[in-house]
Amino acid sequence: MPKSYEGQEIIVSFEPKKCIHSRKCAQNAPDIFNVSADGDWIQPDNGDVQQSINVANTCPSGAITYKLKNHAANPDIKINTLHVWENGPLALRGNLDIANQQASQNATLCRCGLSRKKPFCDGAHLKGGFQATGDANSIESEPLEQTGGQVHIKPLENGPLYVTGNLEICAGSGRLIKRVTKTALCRCGKSNNKPFCDGAHKATGFSAEGA
């Protein structure tokens, strides 16, 4: 469960399970996010509100989130995107609903099949020597009628990530691979059509809980 740290104008929350230790928080706002601090390592009032918002918006895993105390809800993301990291996870930013997990706007999801925190990445791809391109070929697709809205991500038992909603799938460089409203993404690490599922999980005996 996330732990919340309350400032005068903003509440910043941190969920350790999702953290992939990118250190963007400590690098971009060291006075607010100080792992060496006595007491709470997140102190929102040690900087301005926008610093905390910027860190939360750029936290790739979604481990850091925020809520403004004088607003009913945070603004929606206008374009839902997924970036495929070279030899690494799937990095999503959008209006995300990950099955049985707290809704968030950022997430890094395992695609190597090795994470112990599935569906989230825990960095196991580094120790496991996972290799997979982040630069898959572009596939012709029609422009989406809408680019926002909620994206639902459902890990299927012993199978892929089933995704519904408006989503632009991009290479790590930002180049568009495909626009989708429904797709299945590989999370076993064995597909020959990454980032998409090709059924390889069945042949390789991939095992993972669904939601």
Tab-separated table of C-alpha atoms in Angstrom:
chain	number	residue	atom	x	y	z
A	1	MET	CA	0.000	0.000	0.000
A	2	PRO	CA	1.176	3.549	-0.711
A	3	LYS	CA	2.410	5.725	2.143
A	4	SER	CA	1.356	9.365	2.008
A	5	TYR	CA	3.324	12.460	2.982
A	6	GLU	CA	1.237	15.578	3.507
A	7	GLY	CA	2.335	19.131	2.808
A	8	GLN	CA	0.416	22.364	3.088
A	9	GLU	CA	-0.913	22.211	-0.488
A	10	ILE	CA	-0.112	18.728	-1.766
A	11	ILE	CA	-0.122	15.097	-0.643
A	12	VAL	CA	2.671	12.995	-2.148
A	13	SER	CA	2.357	9.198	-2.001
A	14	PHE	CA	4.962	6.496	-2.515
A	15	GLU	CA	4.306	2.819	-3.284
A	16	PRO	CA	7.523	0.776	-2.818
A	17	LYS	CA	6.214	-2.222	-4.775
A	18	LYS	CA	6.200	-0.203	-7.990
A	19	CYS	CA	9.562	1.535	-7.578
A	20	ILE	CA	12.299	0.610	-10.074
A	21	HIS	CA	14.869	2.945	-8.496
A	22	SER	CA	15.331	5.263	-11.475
A	23	ARG	CA	16.350	7.950	-8.937
A	24	LYS	CA	14.636	10.677	-10.954
A	25	CYS	CA	12.986	11.909	-7.759
A	26	ALA	CA	16.246	12.443	-5.863
A	27	GLN	CA	17.962	13.917	-8.902
A	28	ASN	CA	15.215	16.375	-9.849
A	29	ALA	CA	14.044	17.484	-6.395
A	30	PRO	CA	16.668	16.446	-3.799
A	31	ASP	CA	15.331	18.745	-1.091
A	32	ILE	CA	11.905	17.100	-1.250
A	33	PHE	CA	13.031	13.528	-1.929
A	34	ASN	CA	15.991	12.880	0.367
A	35	VAL	CA	16.684	9.236	1.155
A	36	SER	CA	19.311	10.286	3.710
A	37	ALA	CA	16.968	12.518	5.693
A	38	ASP	CA	16.262	11.972	9.362
A	39	GLY	CA	12.607	10.986	9.558
A	40	ASP	CA	10.384	11.037	6.472
A	41	TRP	CA	12.359	10.879	3.219
A	42	ILE	CA	9.609	12.747	1.343
A	43	GLN	CA	8.948	16.272	2.639
A	44	PRO	CA	6.683	18.161	0.207
A	45	ASP	CA	7.098	21.515	1.947
A	46	ASN	CA	10.873	21.506	1.349
A	47	GLY	CA	10.179	22.720	-2.204
A	48	ASP	CA	7.405	24.243	-4.246
A	49	VAL	CA	4.308	22.281	-5.255
A	50	GLN	CA	5.237	22.193	-8.936
A	51	GLN	CA	8.471	20.344	-8.139
A	52	SER	CA	6.502	17.514	-6.533
A	53	ILE	CA	4.059	17.451	-9.442
A	54	ASN	CA	6.900	17.299	-11.976
A	55	VAL	CA	8.562	14.411	-10.148
A	56	ALA	CA	5.306	12.453	-9.957
A	57	ASN	CA	4.570	13.076	-13.640
A	58	THR	CA	8.015	11.852	-14.693
A	59	CYS	CA	8.306	8.907	-12.299
A	60	PRO	CA	8.386	6.069	-14.856
A	61	SER	CA	7.013	3.391	-12.552
A	62	GLY	CA	4.153	5.382	-11.037
A	63	ALA	CA	5.547	4.701	-7.557
A	64	ILE	CA	5.251	8.416	-6.754
A	65	THR	CA	1.842	10.047	-7.128
A	66	TYR	CA	0.265	13.237	-5.855
A	67	LYS	CA	-3.027	14.858	-4.973
A	68	LEU	CA	-3.564	18.589	-4.704
A	69	LYS	CA	-5.463	19.375	-1.530
A	70	ASN	CA	-7.610	22.101	-3.107
A	71	HIS	CA	-8.583	20.078	-6.205
A	72	ALA	CA	-11.115	17.276	-6.592
A	73	ALA	CA	-8.902	15.290	-8.977
A	74	ASN	CA	-5.644	15.498	-10.885
A	75	PRO	CA	-5.902	16.477	-14.561
A	76	ASP	CA	-6.432	13.666	-17.071
A	77	ILE	CA	-3.668	12.739	-19.497
A	78	LYS	CA	-4.587	13.884	-23.012
A	79	ILE	CA	-2.677	11.161	-24.908
A	80	ASN	CA	-2.198	7.656	-23.511
A	81	THR	CA	1.208	6.288	-24.501
A	82	LEU	CA	3.304	3.175	-24.045
A	83	HIS	CA	7.056	3.242	-24.666
A	84	VAL	CA	8.976	-0.003	-25.168
A	85	TRP	CA	12.313	0.204	-23.372
A	86	GLU	CA	15.309	-1.490	-24.970
A	87	ASN	CA	16.005	-4.724	-23.047
A	88	GLY	CA	13.538	-3.524	-20.424
A	89	PRO	CA	9.916	-3.016	-19.424
A	90	LEU	CA	6.851	-1.406	-20.940
A	91	ALA	CA	6.562	2.195	-19.707
A	92	LEU	CA	3.036	3.564	-19.740
A	93	ARG	CA	1.716	7.056	-19.172
A	94	GLY	CA	-1.979	7.755	-19.296
A	95	ASN	CA	-5.226	7.292	-17.444
A	96	LEU	CA	-4.374	3.785	-16.301
A	97	ASP	CA	-6.526	1.181	-14.627
A	98	ILE	CA	-4.327	-1.814	-13.834
A	99	ALA	CA	-6.489	-4.695	-12.646
A	100	ASN	CA	-6.761	-4.986	-8.883
A	101	GLN	CA	-4.249	-2.174	-8.416
A	102	GLN	CA	-4.621	1.491	-7.573
A	103	ALA	CA	-5.305	3.578	-10.662
A	104	SER	CA	-2.310	5.671	-11.672
A	105	GLN	CA	-0.927	7.759	-14.511
A	106	ASN	CA	2.492	6.082	-14.845
A	107	ALA	CA	3.560	2.448	-14.673
A	108	THR	CA	6.413	0.199	-15.755
A	109	LEU	CA	5.182	-3.307	-16.483
A	110	CYS	CA	7.310	-6.443	-16.754
A	111	ARG	CA	7.806	-7.927	-20.209
A	112	CYS	CA	10.772	-10.208	-19.460
A	113	GLY	CA	8.716	-12.683	-17.432
A	114	LEU	CA	11.184	-12.606	-14.513
A	115	SER	CA	9.768	-9.975	-12.156
A	116	ARG	CA	8.697	-11.077	-8.697
A	117	LYS	CA	6.277	-8.161	-8.553
A	118	LYS	CA	4.259	-8.912	-11.687
A	119	PRO	CA	2.637	-7.209	-13.440
A	120	PHE	CA	5.100	-4.492	-12.391
A	121	CYS	CA	8.781	-4.376	-13.272
A	122	ASP	CA	11.227	-4.946	-10.409
A	123	GLY	CA	14.454	-4.681	-12.407
A	124	ALA	CA	14.806	-8.465	-12.876
A	125	HIS	CA	15.474	-7.928	-16.594
A	126	LEU	CA	18.893	-6.518	-15.646
A	127	LYS	CA	20.016	-9.525	-13.608
A	128	GLY	CA	18.345	-11.959	-16.002
A	129	GLY	CA	20.090	-10.607	-19.090
A	130	PHE	CA	16.817	-9.996	-20.918
A	131	GLN	CA	17.341	-8.830	-24.482
A	132	ALA	CA	14.590	-7.419	-26.650
A	133	THR	CA	14.490	-4.466	-28.968
A	134	GLY	CA	12.757	-1.279	-28.015
A	135	ASP	CA	12.578	-0.356	-31.690
A	136	ALA	CA	9.953	-2.669	-33.221
A	137	ASN	CA	8.787	-1.972	-36.765
A	138	SER	CA	5.957	0.500	-37.281
A	139	ILE	CA	2.589	-0.970	-38.243
A	140	GLU	CA	0.125	1.065	-40.273
A	141	SER	CA	-2.812	2.121	-38.117
A	142	GLU	CA	-5.629	4.627	-38.354
A	143	PRO	CA	-5.580	7.748	-36.152
A	144	LEU	CA	-7.570	7.257	-32.979
A	145	GLU	CA	-10.883	9.081	-32.697
A	146	GLN	CA	-9.842	9.925	-29.141
A	147	THR	CA	-6.370	9.744	-27.613
A	148	GLY	CA	-7.333	10.015	-23.943
A	149	GLY	CA	-9.819	8.208	-21.768
A	150	GLN	CA	-9.113	5.289	-19.496
A	151	VAL	CA	-6.817	2.411	-20.445
A	152	HIS	CA	-7.618	-0.917	-18.795
A	153	ILE	CA	-4.749	-3.384	-18.362
A	154	LYS	CA	-5.640	-6.918	-17.308
A	155	PRO	CA	-2.907	-9.523	-16.741
A	156	LEU	CA	-4.281	-12.840	-17.954
A	157	GLU	CA	-3.423	-15.951	-15.970
A	158	ASN	CA	-0.311	-17.562	-17.487
A	159	GLY	CA	-0.743	-15.220	-20.428
A	160	PRO	CA	-0.281	-11.706	-21.795
A	161	LEU	CA	-1.334	-8.250	-20.706
A	162	TYR	CA	-4.756	-7.643	-22.235
A	163	VAL	CA	-5.204	-3.942	-22.946
A	164	THR	CA	-8.359	-2.038	-23.894
A	165	GLY	CA	-8.627	1.700	-24.440
A	166	ASN	CA	-7.028	4.360	-26.611
A	167	LEU	CA	-3.272	3.840	-26.652
A	168	GLU	CA	-0.307	4.878	-28.793
A	169	ILE	CA	2.453	2.247	-28.658
A	170	CYS	CA	5.852	3.802	-29.294
A	171	ALA	CA	9.475	2.761	-29.601
A	172	GLY	CA	11.833	3.877	-26.871
A	173	SER	CA	12.864	6.713	-29.185
A	174	GLY	CA	9.270	7.961	-29.322
A	175	ARG	CA	8.576	6.742	-32.872
A	176	LEU	CA	5.021	5.483	-33.250
A	177	ILE	CA	4.711	1.717	-33.617
A	178	LYS	CA	0.944	1.320	-33.617
A	179	ARG	CA	-2.273	2.932	-32.421
A	180	VAL	CA	-4.652	0.516	-30.732
A	181	THR	CA	-7.919	0.342	-28.838
A	182	LYS	CA	-7.433	-3.329	-27.957
A	183	THR	CA	-4.324	-5.506	-27.930
A	184	ALA	CA	-2.416	-8.258	-26.102
A	185	LEU	CA	1.142	-7.478	-25.012
A	186	CYS	CA	3.814	-10.065	-24.320
A	187	ARG	CA	4.874	-10.474	-20.690
A	188	CYS	CA	6.527	-13.895	-20.885
A	189	GLY	CA	9.594	-12.548	-22.710
A	190	LYS	CA	9.417	-15.167	-25.467
A	191	SER	CA	7.224	-13.690	-28.196
A	192	ASN	CA	8.791	-13.365	-31.634
A	193	ASN	CA	6.519	-10.398	-32.268
A	194	LYS	CA	7.372	-8.193	-29.264
A	195	PRO	CA	5.926	-6.085	-27.835
A	196	PHE	CA	2.831	-8.009	-28.927
A	197	CYS	CA	1.827	-11.492	-27.797
A	198	ASP	CA	2.154	-14.304	-30.332
A	199	GLY	CA	1.080	-17.165	-28.062
A	200	ALA	CA	4.614	-18.148	-27.069
A	201	HIS	CA	3.569	-18.247	-23.401
A	202	LYS	CA	1.673	-21.473	-24.098
A	203	ALA	CA	4.601	-23.257	-25.724
A	204	THR	CA	7.080	-22.170	-23.038
A	205	GLY	CA	4.899	-22.939	-20.029
A	206	PHE	CA	4.864	-19.377	-18.720
A	207	SER	CA	3.273	-19.151	-15.273
A	208	ALA	CA	1.937	-15.985	-13.676
A	209	GLU	CA	-1.140	-14.968	-11.751
A	210	GLY	CA	-3.943	-13.192	-13.535
A	211	ALA	CA	-6.226	-10.487	-12.245
